[in-house]
């Protein structure tokens, strides 16, 4: 694996291999890698001839200074994991490389409705920060395929919009959520949970499952009320638990027929904010 710290060197390297012979897959991450990240790497390696991963804890997407400060960092282990799993290139810029001055942070993206709800509502400015860094990364790597996790469902929608605003040909591949045995969605932030908290955190997935299974055919608001109550009594502080169309995240009051939907949840367990989601296909 080759590690690049400077965008110009990476661009030069990528430009040196003939376009006709390569397909570039890109997996952007914030590090503290786990099996979820590695599943994206695997998907890229299966589809592409060159796989580039990036690790950059992007300050502009954190709306909470403490969350940024405490974001887990395991860079030596990450490099070993990427090497063992056959990553070709790691892009490892520092903050100065991505944001050489304050003006490099001054850009506004027209992200539309999807930015105003759920994560966008509870983390103001978050998706502007995500777009800022992803646009820069896409200009540097110019990937044919961009591998993203369904874990960050809304982020996938936002990045698809960003790609259409940029007018580039990169195709987004959304990969399934990898979970711990107890159902907890893998996340770098889980490193900040104790073993006991990880057990409690699995309630988040259980609450999504209970809504999806809905054995008594209850309406969404009844199911939501019960799920939120259960989560709060287990120690969570729920930001939101919502039902939406999976295509555009239009929020729904209740289940509708013949439409793929998604249930999305965000909640604090003590000091750590967790998100999860579950898709409901019209056929089941
Ligand atoms: P992050 O390092 O949290 O910014 O995540 C980098 C990429 O990995 C994003 O596209 C995430 O959606 C994806 N990812 C994070 N957690 C998981 C997971 N449990 N399963 C699959 N992909 C994930």
PDB file of C-alpha atoms and ligand atoms in Angstrom:
ATOM      1  CA  UNK A   1       0.000   0.000   0.000  1.00  0.00           C
ATOM      2  CA  UNK A   2       1.261   3.456  -0.854  1.00  0.00           C
ATOM      3  CA  UNK A   3       0.494   6.257   1.584  1.00  0.00           C
ATOM      4  CA  UNK A   4       0.088   9.784   0.229  1.00  0.00           C
ATOM      5  CA  UNK A   5      -0.127  12.796   2.517  1.00  0.00           C
ATOM      6  CA  UNK A   6      -0.299  15.385  -0.256  1.00  0.00           C
ATOM      7  CA  UNK A   7      -3.101  15.660  -2.800  1.00  0.00           C
ATOM      8  CA  UNK A   8      -0.750  16.741  -5.597  1.00  0.00           C
ATOM      9  CA  UNK A   9       1.375  13.551  -5.223  1.00  0.00           C
ATOM     10  CA  UNK A  10      -1.685  11.324  -5.231  1.00  0.00           C
ATOM     11  CA  UNK A  11      -3.123  13.062  -8.300  1.00  0.00           C
ATOM     12  CA  UNK A  12       0.207  12.706 -10.110  1.00  0.00           C
ATOM     13  CA  UNK A  13       0.403   9.010  -9.244  1.00  0.00           C
ATOM     14  CA  UNK A  14      -3.154   8.311 -10.418  1.00  0.00           C
ATOM     15  CA  UNK A  15      -2.593  10.257 -13.630  1.00  0.00           C
ATOM     16  CA  UNK A  16       0.471   8.129 -14.413  1.00  0.00           C
ATOM     17  CA  UNK A  17      -1.551   4.950 -15.017  1.00  0.00           C
ATOM     18  CA  UNK A  18      -3.474   4.924 -18.312  1.00  0.00           C
ATOM     19  CA  UNK A  19      -7.185   5.685 -17.963  1.00  0.00           C
ATOM     20  CA  UNK A  20      -8.195   2.791 -20.209  1.00  0.00           C
ATOM     21  CA  UNK A  21      -6.605   0.221 -17.909  1.00  0.00           C
ATOM     22  CA  UNK A  22      -7.951   1.291 -14.579  1.00  0.00           C
ATOM     23  CA  UNK A  23     -11.123   1.643 -12.580  1.00  0.00           C
ATOM     24  CA  UNK A  24     -10.675   3.639  -9.409  1.00  0.00           C
ATOM     25  CA  UNK A  25     -12.763   2.830  -6.339  1.00  0.00           C
ATOM     26  CA  UNK A  26     -12.767   5.246  -3.419  1.00  0.00           C
ATOM     27  CA  UNK A  27     -13.635   4.636   0.237  1.00  0.00           C
ATOM     28  CA  UNK A  28     -13.552   7.847   2.304  1.00  0.00           C
ATOM     29  CA  UNK A  29     -13.398   7.342   6.080  1.00  0.00           C
ATOM     30  CA  UNK A  30     -12.601   9.121   9.316  1.00  0.00           C
ATOM     31  CA  UNK A  31     -10.478   6.204  10.554  1.00  0.00           C
ATOM     32  CA  UNK A  32     -10.835   4.089  13.715  1.00  0.00           C
ATOM     33  CA  UNK A  33     -11.575   1.391  11.192  1.00  0.00           C
ATOM     34  CA  UNK A  34     -13.851  -1.575  11.838  1.00  0.00           C
ATOM     35  CA  UNK A  35     -15.319  -4.408   9.780  1.00  0.00           C
ATOM     36  CA  UNK A  36     -17.935  -2.045   8.309  1.00  0.00           C
ATOM     37  CA  UNK A  37     -15.222   0.063   6.694  1.00  0.00           C
ATOM     38  CA  UNK A  38     -13.420  -3.070   5.536  1.00  0.00           C
ATOM     39  CA  UNK A  39     -16.596  -4.309   3.840  1.00  0.00           C
ATOM     40  CA  UNK A  40     -16.537  -1.156   1.688  1.00  0.00           C
ATOM     41  CA  UNK A  41     -12.886  -1.809   0.870  1.00  0.00           C
ATOM     42  CA  UNK A  42     -13.772  -5.381  -0.134  1.00  0.00           C
ATOM     43  CA  UNK A  43     -16.627  -4.190  -2.349  1.00  0.00           C
ATOM     44  CA  UNK A  44     -14.272  -1.730  -4.043  1.00  0.00           C
ATOM     45  CA  UNK A  45     -11.569  -4.346  -4.584  1.00  0.00           C
ATOM     46  CA  UNK A  46     -14.100  -6.657  -6.217  1.00  0.00           C
ATOM     47  CA  UNK A  47     -15.242  -3.996  -8.658  1.00  0.00           C
ATOM     48  CA  UNK A  48     -12.186  -1.826  -9.290  1.00  0.00           C
ATOM     49  CA  UNK A  49      -8.540  -2.228 -10.269  1.00  0.00           C
ATOM     50  CA  UNK A  50      -7.286   0.452  -7.860  1.00  0.00           C
ATOM     51  CA  UNK A  51      -8.773   1.095  -4.434  1.00  0.00           C
ATOM     52  CA  UNK A  52      -8.068   4.353  -2.640  1.00  0.00           C
ATOM     53  CA  UNK A  53      -9.067   4.809   1.010  1.00  0.00           C
ATOM     54  CA  UNK A  54      -8.819   8.107   2.820  1.00  0.00           C
ATOM     55  CA  UNK A  55      -8.604   8.775   6.510  1.00  0.00           C
ATOM     56  CA  UNK A  56      -9.364  12.314   7.576  1.00  0.00           C
ATOM     57  CA  UNK A  57     -11.279  13.384  10.658  1.00  0.00           C
ATOM     58  CA  UNK A  58     -12.982  16.335   9.030  1.00  0.00           C
ATOM     59  CA  UNK A  59     -13.334  19.220  11.496  1.00  0.00           C
ATOM     60  CA  UNK A  60     -15.916  21.109   9.404  1.00  0.00           C
ATOM     61  CA  UNK A  61     -18.560  18.395   9.779  1.00  0.00           C
ATOM     62  CA  UNK A  62     -18.525  18.368  13.584  1.00  0.00           C
ATOM     63  CA  UNK A  63     -21.046  20.703  15.138  1.00  0.00           C
ATOM     64  CA  UNK A  64     -19.896  19.689  18.611  1.00  0.00           C
ATOM     65  CA  UNK A  65     -16.314  20.521  19.630  1.00  0.00           C
ATOM     66  CA  UNK A  66     -16.203  17.788  22.265  1.00  0.00           C
ATOM     67  CA  UNK A  67     -17.320  15.128  19.750  1.00  0.00           C
ATOM     68  CA  UNK A  68     -14.479  16.212  17.437  1.00  0.00           C
ATOM     69  CA  UNK A  69     -11.918  16.222  20.230  1.00  0.00           C
ATOM     70  CA  UNK A  70     -12.959  12.782  21.466  1.00  0.00           C
ATOM     71  CA  UNK A  71     -13.357  11.162  18.027  1.00  0.00           C
ATOM     72  CA  UNK A  72     -11.394   7.871  18.281  1.00  0.00           C
ATOM     73  CA  UNK A  73      -8.002   7.775  16.542  1.00  0.00           C
ATOM     74  CA  UNK A  74      -6.224   4.455  15.906  1.00  0.00           C
ATOM     75  CA  UNK A  75      -4.078   5.358  12.921  1.00  0.00           C
ATOM     76  CA  UNK A  76      -1.315   2.737  13.291  1.00  0.00           C
ATOM     77  CA  UNK A  77      -3.852  -0.056  13.618  1.00  0.00           C
ATOM     78  CA  UNK A  78      -5.832   1.404  10.692  1.00  0.00           C
ATOM     79  CA  UNK A  79      -2.772   1.330   8.420  1.00  0.00           C
ATOM     80  CA  UNK A  80      -2.117  -2.318   9.338  1.00  0.00           C
ATOM     81  CA  UNK A  81      -5.763  -3.252   8.698  1.00  0.00           C
ATOM     82  CA  UNK A  82      -5.767  -1.528   5.312  1.00  0.00           C
ATOM     83  CA  UNK A  83      -2.529  -3.264   4.345  1.00  0.00           C
ATOM     84  CA  UNK A  84      -3.784  -6.681   5.468  1.00  0.00           C
ATOM     85  CA  UNK A  85      -6.992  -6.156   3.511  1.00  0.00           C
ATOM     86  CA  UNK A  86      -5.281  -5.237   0.268  1.00  0.00           C
ATOM     87  CA  UNK A  87      -5.901  -1.501   0.037  1.00  0.00           C
ATOM     88  CA  UNK A  88      -3.753  -0.059  -2.770  1.00  0.00           C
ATOM     89  CA  UNK A  89      -3.550   3.570  -1.710  1.00  0.00           C
ATOM     90  CA  UNK A  90      -4.178   5.413   1.535  1.00  0.00           C
ATOM     91  CA  UNK A  91      -4.696   9.157   1.336  1.00  0.00           C
ATOM     92  CA  UNK A  92      -3.830  10.556   4.752  1.00  0.00           C
ATOM     93  CA  UNK A  93      -3.913  14.335   4.593  1.00  0.00           C
ATOM     94  CA  UNK A  94      -3.578  16.651   7.584  1.00  0.00           C
ATOM     95  CA  UNK A  95      -5.884  19.579   8.204  1.00  0.00           C
ATOM     96  CA  UNK A  96      -3.607  22.068   6.421  1.00  0.00           C
ATOM     97  CA  UNK A  97      -3.615  19.918   3.307  1.00  0.00           C
ATOM     98  CA  UNK A  98      -7.412  19.866   3.115  1.00  0.00           C
ATOM     99  CA  UNK A  99      -8.002  23.391   4.410  1.00  0.00           C
ATOM    100  CA  UNK A 100      -4.902  25.520   3.685  1.00  0.00           C
ATOM    101  CA  UNK A 101      -6.674  28.677   4.868  1.00  0.00           C
ATOM    102  CA  UNK A 102     -10.035  29.889   6.160  1.00  0.00           C
ATOM    103  CA  UNK A 103     -11.255  30.809   2.660  1.00  0.00           C
ATOM    104  CA  UNK A 104     -11.008  27.132   1.665  1.00  0.00           C
ATOM    105  CA  UNK A 105     -13.900  26.546   4.081  1.00  0.00           C
ATOM    106  CA  UNK A 106     -16.108  29.238   2.565  1.00  0.00           C
ATOM    107  CA  UNK A 107     -18.418  27.408   0.241  1.00  0.00           C
ATOM    108  CA  UNK A 108     -22.124  26.769   0.420  1.00  0.00           C
ATOM    109  CA  UNK A 109     -23.818  23.821  -1.260  1.00  0.00           C
ATOM    110  CA  UNK A 110     -27.444  23.758  -2.327  1.00  0.00           C
ATOM    111  CA  UNK A 111     -28.360  20.454  -0.716  1.00  0.00           C
ATOM    112  CA  UNK A 112     -32.121  21.023  -0.735  1.00  0.00           C
ATOM    113  CA  UNK A 113     -34.734  19.372   1.479  1.00  0.00           C
ATOM    114  CA  UNK A 114     -32.536  16.467   2.615  1.00  0.00           C
ATOM    115  CA  UNK A 115     -30.327  18.880   4.535  1.00  0.00           C
ATOM    116  CA  UNK A 116     -33.211  20.315   6.560  1.00  0.00           C
ATOM    117  CA  UNK A 117     -34.381  17.141   8.316  1.00  0.00           C
ATOM    118  CA  UNK A 118     -33.097  14.440  10.693  1.00  0.00           C
ATOM    119  CA  UNK A 119     -29.277  14.712  10.949  1.00  0.00           C
ATOM    120  CA  UNK A 120     -29.433  18.052   9.133  1.00  0.00           C
ATOM    121  CA  UNK A 121     -31.870  19.422  11.708  1.00  0.00           C
ATOM    122  CA  UNK A 122     -30.102  18.043  14.780  1.00  0.00           C
ATOM    123  CA  UNK A 123     -26.566  18.749  13.552  1.00  0.00           C
ATOM    124  CA  UNK A 124     -26.772  22.164  11.866  1.00  0.00           C
ATOM    125  CA  UNK A 125     -24.033  22.638   9.274  1.00  0.00           C
ATOM    126  CA  UNK A 126     -23.026  18.958   9.377  1.00  0.00           C
ATOM    127  CA  UNK A 127     -23.855  18.191   5.752  1.00  0.00           C
ATOM    128  CA  UNK A 128     -22.244  21.420   4.529  1.00  0.00           C
ATOM    129  CA  UNK A 129     -19.048  20.204   6.211  1.00  0.00           C
ATOM    130  CA  UNK A 130     -19.450  16.722   4.746  1.00  0.00           C
ATOM    131  CA  UNK A 131     -19.976  18.213   1.266  1.00  0.00           C
ATOM    132  CA  UNK A 132     -17.002  20.528   1.643  1.00  0.00           C
ATOM    133  CA  UNK A 133     -14.603  17.675   2.319  1.00  0.00           C
ATOM    134  CA  UNK A 134     -16.170  15.136  -0.047  1.00  0.00           C
ATOM    135  CA  UNK A 135     -16.094  17.610  -2.942  1.00  0.00           C
ATOM    136  CA  UNK A 136     -12.369  18.189  -2.325  1.00  0.00           C
ATOM    137  CA  UNK A 137     -11.698  14.446  -2.030  1.00  0.00           C
ATOM    138  CA  UNK A 138     -13.625  13.694  -5.229  1.00  0.00           C
ATOM    139  CA  UNK A 139     -11.637  16.330  -7.121  1.00  0.00           C
ATOM    140  CA  UNK A 140      -8.400  14.744  -5.891  1.00  0.00           C
ATOM    141  CA  UNK A 141      -9.218  11.044  -6.432  1.00  0.00           C
ATOM    142  CA  UNK A 142     -11.648  11.363  -9.376  1.00  0.00           C
ATOM    143  CA  UNK A 143     -13.024   7.886  -8.672  1.00  0.00           C
ATOM    144  CA  UNK A 144     -15.164   5.851 -11.045  1.00  0.00           C
ATOM    145  CA  UNK A 145     -16.985   4.379  -8.043  1.00  0.00           C
ATOM    146  CA  UNK A 146     -17.553   5.806  -4.584  1.00  0.00           C
ATOM    147  CA  UNK A 147     -18.318   3.274  -1.834  1.00  0.00           C
ATOM    148  CA  UNK A 148     -20.542   4.501   0.990  1.00  0.00           C
ATOM    149  CA  UNK A 149     -22.260   2.746   3.878  1.00  0.00           C
ATOM    150  CA  UNK A 150     -26.032   2.572   4.306  1.00  0.00           C
ATOM    151  CA  UNK A 151     -25.261   3.165   8.008  1.00  0.00           C
ATOM    152  CA  UNK A 152     -25.178   6.875   7.071  1.00  0.00           C
ATOM    153  CA  UNK A 153     -28.356   6.721   5.011  1.00  0.00           C
ATOM    154  CA  UNK A 154     -28.957  10.460   4.772  1.00  0.00           C
ATOM    155  CA  UNK A 155     -25.295  11.097   3.961  1.00  0.00           C
ATOM    156  CA  UNK A 156     -25.634   8.784   0.926  1.00  0.00           C
ATOM    157  CA  UNK A 157     -28.534  10.903  -0.365  1.00  0.00           C
ATOM    158  CA  UNK A 158     -26.630  14.138   0.276  1.00  0.00           C
ATOM    159  CA  UNK A 159     -23.488  12.875  -1.483  1.00  0.00           C
ATOM    160  CA  UNK A 160     -25.503  11.709  -4.498  1.00  0.00           C
ATOM    161  CA  UNK A 161     -26.895  15.238  -4.702  1.00  0.00           C
ATOM    162  CA  UNK A 162     -23.391  16.709  -4.344  1.00  0.00           C
ATOM    163  CA  UNK A 163     -22.180  14.522  -7.211  1.00  0.00           C
ATOM    164  CA  UNK A 164     -24.998  15.731  -9.417  1.00  0.00           C
ATOM    165  CA  UNK A 165     -24.211  19.362  -8.460  1.00  0.00           C
ATOM    166  CA  UNK A 166     -20.565  18.726  -9.374  1.00  0.00           C
ATOM    167  CA  UNK A 167     -21.604  17.211 -12.703  1.00  0.00           C
ATOM    168  CA  UNK A 168     -19.094  14.358 -12.446  1.00  0.00           C
ATOM    169  CA  UNK A 169     -19.524  10.749 -13.523  1.00  0.00           C
ATOM    170  CA  UNK A 170     -18.647   9.021 -10.233  1.00  0.00           C
ATOM    171  CA  UNK A 171     -21.145   6.270  -9.417  1.00  0.00           C
ATOM    172  CA  UNK A 172     -22.207   5.748  -5.824  1.00  0.00           C
ATOM    173  CA  UNK A 173     -22.377   2.198  -4.479  1.00  0.00           C
ATOM    174  CA  UNK A 174     -24.227   1.918  -1.168  1.00  0.00           C
ATOM    175  CA  UNK A 175     -23.073  -1.055   0.931  1.00  0.00           C
ATOM    176  CA  UNK A 176     -25.108  -2.779   3.686  1.00  0.00           C
ATOM    177  CA  UNK A 177     -24.709  -2.043   7.404  1.00  0.00           C
ATOM    178  CA  UNK A 178     -22.378  -4.381   9.267  1.00  0.00           C
ATOM    179  CA  UNK A 179     -23.535  -5.149  12.788  1.00  0.00           C
ATOM    180  CA  UNK A 180     -22.144  -6.674  15.963  1.00  0.00           C
ATOM    181  CA  UNK A 181     -23.632 -10.025  17.023  1.00  0.00           C
ATOM    182  CA  UNK A 182     -26.133  -8.237  19.284  1.00  0.00           C
ATOM    183  CA  UNK A 183     -27.345  -6.113  16.350  1.00  0.00           C
ATOM    184  CA  UNK A 184     -25.495  -2.898  17.244  1.00  0.00           C
ATOM    185  CA  UNK A 185     -24.428  -1.169  14.014  1.00  0.00           C
ATOM    186  CA  UNK A 186     -20.630  -1.030  13.869  1.00  0.00           C
ATOM    187  CA  UNK A 187     -19.338   2.493  14.358  1.00  0.00           C
ATOM    188  CA  UNK A 188     -16.052   4.127  15.303  1.00  0.00           C
ATOM    189  CA  UNK A 189     -17.919   5.870  18.117  1.00  0.00           C
ATOM    190  CA  UNK A 190     -18.683   2.454  19.692  1.00  0.00           C
ATOM    191  CA  UNK A 191     -15.069   2.551  20.925  1.00  0.00           C
ATOM    192  CA  UNK A 192     -16.271   5.166  23.383  1.00  0.00           C
ATOM    193  CA  UNK A 193     -18.837   2.758  24.895  1.00  0.00           C
ATOM    194  CA  UNK A 194     -18.188   0.339  27.769  1.00  0.00           C
ATOM    195  CA  UNK A 195     -19.149  -3.337  27.291  1.00  0.00           C
ATOM    196  CA  UNK A 196     -22.296  -2.732  29.331  1.00  0.00           C
ATOM    197  CA  UNK A 197     -23.169   0.317  27.209  1.00  0.00           C
ATOM    198  CA  UNK A 198     -22.653  -1.718  24.013  1.00  0.00           C
ATOM    199  CA  UNK A 199     -25.260  -4.186  25.271  1.00  0.00           C
ATOM    200  CA  UNK A 200     -27.683  -1.348  26.019  1.00  0.00           C
ATOM    201  CA  UNK A 201     -26.877   0.258  22.648  1.00  0.00           C
ATOM    202  CA  UNK A 202     -28.177  -2.827  20.833  1.00  0.00           C
ATOM    203  CA  UNK A 203     -31.683  -1.687  21.891  1.00  0.00           C
ATOM    204  CA  UNK A 204     -31.486   0.844  19.105  1.00  0.00           C
ATOM    205  CA  UNK A 205     -31.521  -1.887  16.450  1.00  0.00           C
ATOM    206  CA  UNK A 206     -34.090  -3.924  18.411  1.00  0.00           C
ATOM    207  CA  UNK A 207     -36.424  -0.923  18.406  1.00  0.00           C
ATOM    208  CA  UNK A 208     -36.092  -0.558  14.619  1.00  0.00           C
ATOM    209  CA  UNK A 209     -36.743  -4.289  14.174  1.00  0.00           C
ATOM    210  CA  UNK A 210     -39.843  -4.217  16.372  1.00  0.00           C
ATOM    211  CA  UNK A 211     -41.266  -1.364  14.276  1.00  0.00           C
ATOM    212  CA  UNK A 212     -40.461  -3.126  11.007  1.00  0.00           C
ATOM    213  CA  UNK A 213     -41.978  -6.432  12.168  1.00  0.00           C
ATOM    214  CA  UNK A 214     -45.088  -4.727  13.543  1.00  0.00           C
ATOM    215  CA  UNK A 215     -46.912  -7.985  14.364  1.00  0.00           C
ATOM    216  CA  UNK A 216     -50.147  -6.263  15.444  1.00  0.00           C
ATOM    217  CA  UNK A 217     -50.284  -3.965  12.444  1.00  0.00           C
ATOM    218  CA  UNK A 218     -50.221  -0.820  14.529  1.00  0.00           C
ATOM    219  CA  UNK A 219     -49.732   2.639  13.048  1.00  0.00           C
ATOM    220  CA  UNK A 220     -46.295   4.226  13.026  1.00  0.00           C
ATOM    221  CA  UNK A 221     -47.030   6.869  15.653  1.00  0.00           C
ATOM    222  CA  UNK A 222     -48.107   4.199  18.191  1.00  0.00           C
ATOM    223  CA  UNK A 223     -45.021   2.106  17.454  1.00  0.00           C
ATOM    224  CA  UNK A 224     -42.788   5.175  17.620  1.00  0.00           C
ATOM    225  CA  UNK A 225     -44.177   6.323  20.968  1.00  0.00           C
ATOM    226  CA  UNK A 226     -43.574   2.904  22.507  1.00  0.00           C
ATOM    227  CA  UNK A 227     -40.084   2.558  21.001  1.00  0.00           C
ATOM    228  CA  UNK A 228     -39.015   6.021  22.209  1.00  0.00           C
ATOM    229  CA  UNK A 229     -40.366   5.273  25.703  1.00  0.00           C
ATOM    230  CA  UNK A 230     -38.455   1.970  25.789  1.00  0.00           C
ATOM    231  CA  UNK A 231     -35.252   3.619  24.597  1.00  0.00           C
ATOM    232  CA  UNK A 232     -35.539   6.454  27.104  1.00  0.00           C
ATOM    233  CA  UNK A 233     -36.116   4.030  29.966  1.00  0.00           C
ATOM    234  CA  UNK A 234     -33.054   2.046  28.838  1.00  0.00           C
ATOM    235  CA  UNK A 235     -30.998   5.258  29.263  1.00  0.00           C
ATOM    236  CA  UNK A 236     -31.113   6.820  25.782  1.00  0.00           C
ATOM    237  CA  UNK A 237     -31.864  10.396  24.938  1.00  0.00           C
ATOM    238  CA  UNK A 238     -33.617  10.184  21.564  1.00  0.00           C
ATOM    239  CA  UNK A 239     -33.020  12.949  18.990  1.00  0.00           C
ATOM    240  CA  UNK A 240     -35.415  11.462  16.458  1.00  0.00           C
ATOM    241  CA  UNK A 241     -37.073   8.242  15.332  1.00  0.00           C
ATOM    242  CA  UNK A 242     -38.736   8.760  11.968  1.00  0.00           C
ATOM    243  CA  UNK A 243     -40.211   6.953   9.006  1.00  0.00           C
ATOM    244  CA  UNK A 244     -39.388   8.206   5.501  1.00  0.00           C
ATOM    245  CA  UNK A 245     -39.466   7.243   1.845  1.00  0.00           C
ATOM    246  CA  UNK A 246     -36.086   5.683   1.149  1.00  0.00           C
ATOM    247  CA  UNK A 247     -35.751   7.378  -2.237  1.00  0.00           C
ATOM    248  CA  UNK A 248     -35.759  10.999  -1.063  1.00  0.00           C
ATOM    249  CA  UNK A 249     -36.274  10.843   2.708  1.00  0.00           C
ATOM    250  CA  UNK A 250     -39.676  12.516   2.496  1.00  0.00           C
ATOM    251  CA  UNK A 251     -40.946  12.061   6.075  1.00  0.00           C
ATOM    252  CA  UNK A 252     -44.072   9.923   6.503  1.00  0.00           C
ATOM    253  CA  UNK A 253     -46.724   9.926   9.224  1.00  0.00           C
ATOM    254  CA  UNK A 254     -47.550   6.273   8.634  1.00  0.00           C
ATOM    255  CA  UNK A 255     -46.603   3.258   6.519  1.00  0.00           C
ATOM    256  CA  UNK A 256     -47.711   3.393   2.890  1.00  0.00           C
ATOM    257  CA  UNK A 257     -48.209   0.603   0.388  1.00  0.00           C
ATOM    258  CA  UNK A 258     -45.925  -0.171  -2.553  1.00  0.00           C
ATOM    259  CA  UNK A 259     -43.144   2.131  -1.391  1.00  0.00           C
ATOM    260  CA  UNK A 260     -39.690   1.355  -0.054  1.00  0.00           C
ATOM    261  CA  UNK A 261     -39.384   3.093   3.294  1.00  0.00           C
ATOM    262  CA  UNK A 262     -36.707   3.515   5.944  1.00  0.00           C
ATOM    263  CA  UNK A 263     -36.912   3.937   9.698  1.00  0.00           C
ATOM    264  CA  UNK A 264     -34.124   6.172  11.011  1.00  0.00           C
ATOM    265  CA  UNK A 265     -33.066   6.765  14.573  1.00  0.00           C
ATOM    266  CA  UNK A 266     -30.508   8.925  16.363  1.00  0.00           C
ATOM    267  CA  UNK A 267     -30.013   8.868  20.104  1.00  0.00           C
ATOM    268  CA  UNK A 268     -27.457   9.655  22.752  1.00  0.00           C
ATOM    269  CA  UNK A 269     -26.454   6.847  25.034  1.00  0.00           C
ATOM    270  CA  UNK A 270     -24.955   8.864  27.864  1.00  0.00           C
ATOM    271  CA  UNK A 271     -22.243  10.934  26.124  1.00  0.00           C
ATOM    272  CA  UNK A 272     -22.136   9.089  22.766  1.00  0.00           C
ATOM    273  CA  UNK A 273     -24.490   9.838  19.871  1.00  0.00           C
ATOM    274  CA  UNK A 274     -25.471   6.805  17.797  1.00  0.00           C
ATOM    275  CA  UNK A 275     -27.451   6.496  14.557  1.00  0.00           C
ATOM    276  CA  UNK A 276     -29.039   3.520  12.851  1.00  0.00           C
ATOM    277  CA  UNK A 277     -31.639   2.738  10.199  1.00  0.00           C
ATOM    278  CA  UNK A 278     -33.605  -0.131   8.719  1.00  0.00           C
ATOM    279  CA  UNK A 279     -35.136  -0.337   5.264  1.00  0.00           C
ATOM    280  CA  UNK A 280     -38.662  -1.714   4.802  1.00  0.00           C
ATOM    281  CA  UNK A 281     -39.203  -3.196   1.362  1.00  0.00           C
ATOM    282  CA  UNK A 282     -42.731  -3.108  -0.039  1.00  0.00           C
ATOM    283  CA  UNK A 283     -42.584  -6.882  -0.588  1.00  0.00           C
ATOM    284  CA  UNK A 284     -42.103  -7.861   3.084  1.00  0.00           C
TER     285      UNK A 284
HETATM  286  P1  LIG B   1     -16.891   7.044   8.870  1.00  0.00           P
HETATM  287  O1  LIG B   1     -15.465   6.645   9.104  1.00  0.00           O
HETATM  288  O2  LIG B   1     -17.769   6.835  10.055  1.00  0.00           O
HETATM  289  O3  LIG B   1     -17.012   8.417   8.257  1.00  0.00           O
HETATM  290  O4  LIG B   1     -17.450   6.038   7.783  1.00  0.00           O
HETATM  291  C1  LIG B   1     -16.836   5.868   6.536  1.00  0.00           C
HETATM  292  C2  LIG B   1     -17.736   5.057   5.665  1.00  0.00           C
HETATM  293  O5  LIG B   1     -17.970   3.781   6.267  1.00  0.00           O
HETATM  294  C3  LIG B   1     -19.102   5.711   5.456  1.00  0.00           C
HETATM  295  O6  LIG B   1     -19.518   5.540   4.109  1.00  0.00           O
HETATM  296  C4  LIG B   1     -19.972   4.927   6.415  1.00  0.00           C
HETATM  297  O7  LIG B   1     -21.344   4.904   6.054  1.00  0.00           O
HETATM  298  C5  LIG B   1     -19.366   3.545   6.321  1.00  0.00           C
HETATM  299  N1  LIG B   1     -19.722   2.755   7.502  1.00  0.00           N
HETATM  300  C6  LIG B   1     -19.672   3.172   8.794  1.00  0.00           C
HETATM  301  N2  LIG B   1     -20.156   2.209   9.608  1.00  0.00           N
HETATM  302  C7  LIG B   1     -20.520   1.182   8.819  1.00  0.00           C
HETATM  303  C8  LIG B   1     -21.119  -0.103   9.067  1.00  0.00           C
HETATM  304  N3  LIG B   1     -21.429  -0.514  10.292  1.00  0.00           N
HETATM  305  N4  LIG B   1     -21.349  -0.917   8.009  1.00  0.00           N
HETATM  306  C9  LIG B   1     -21.037  -0.502   6.730  1.00  0.00           C
HETATM  307  N5  LIG B   1     -20.492   0.685   6.443  1.00  0.00           N
HETATM  308  C10 LIG B   1     -20.247   1.526   7.460  1.00  0.00           C
END
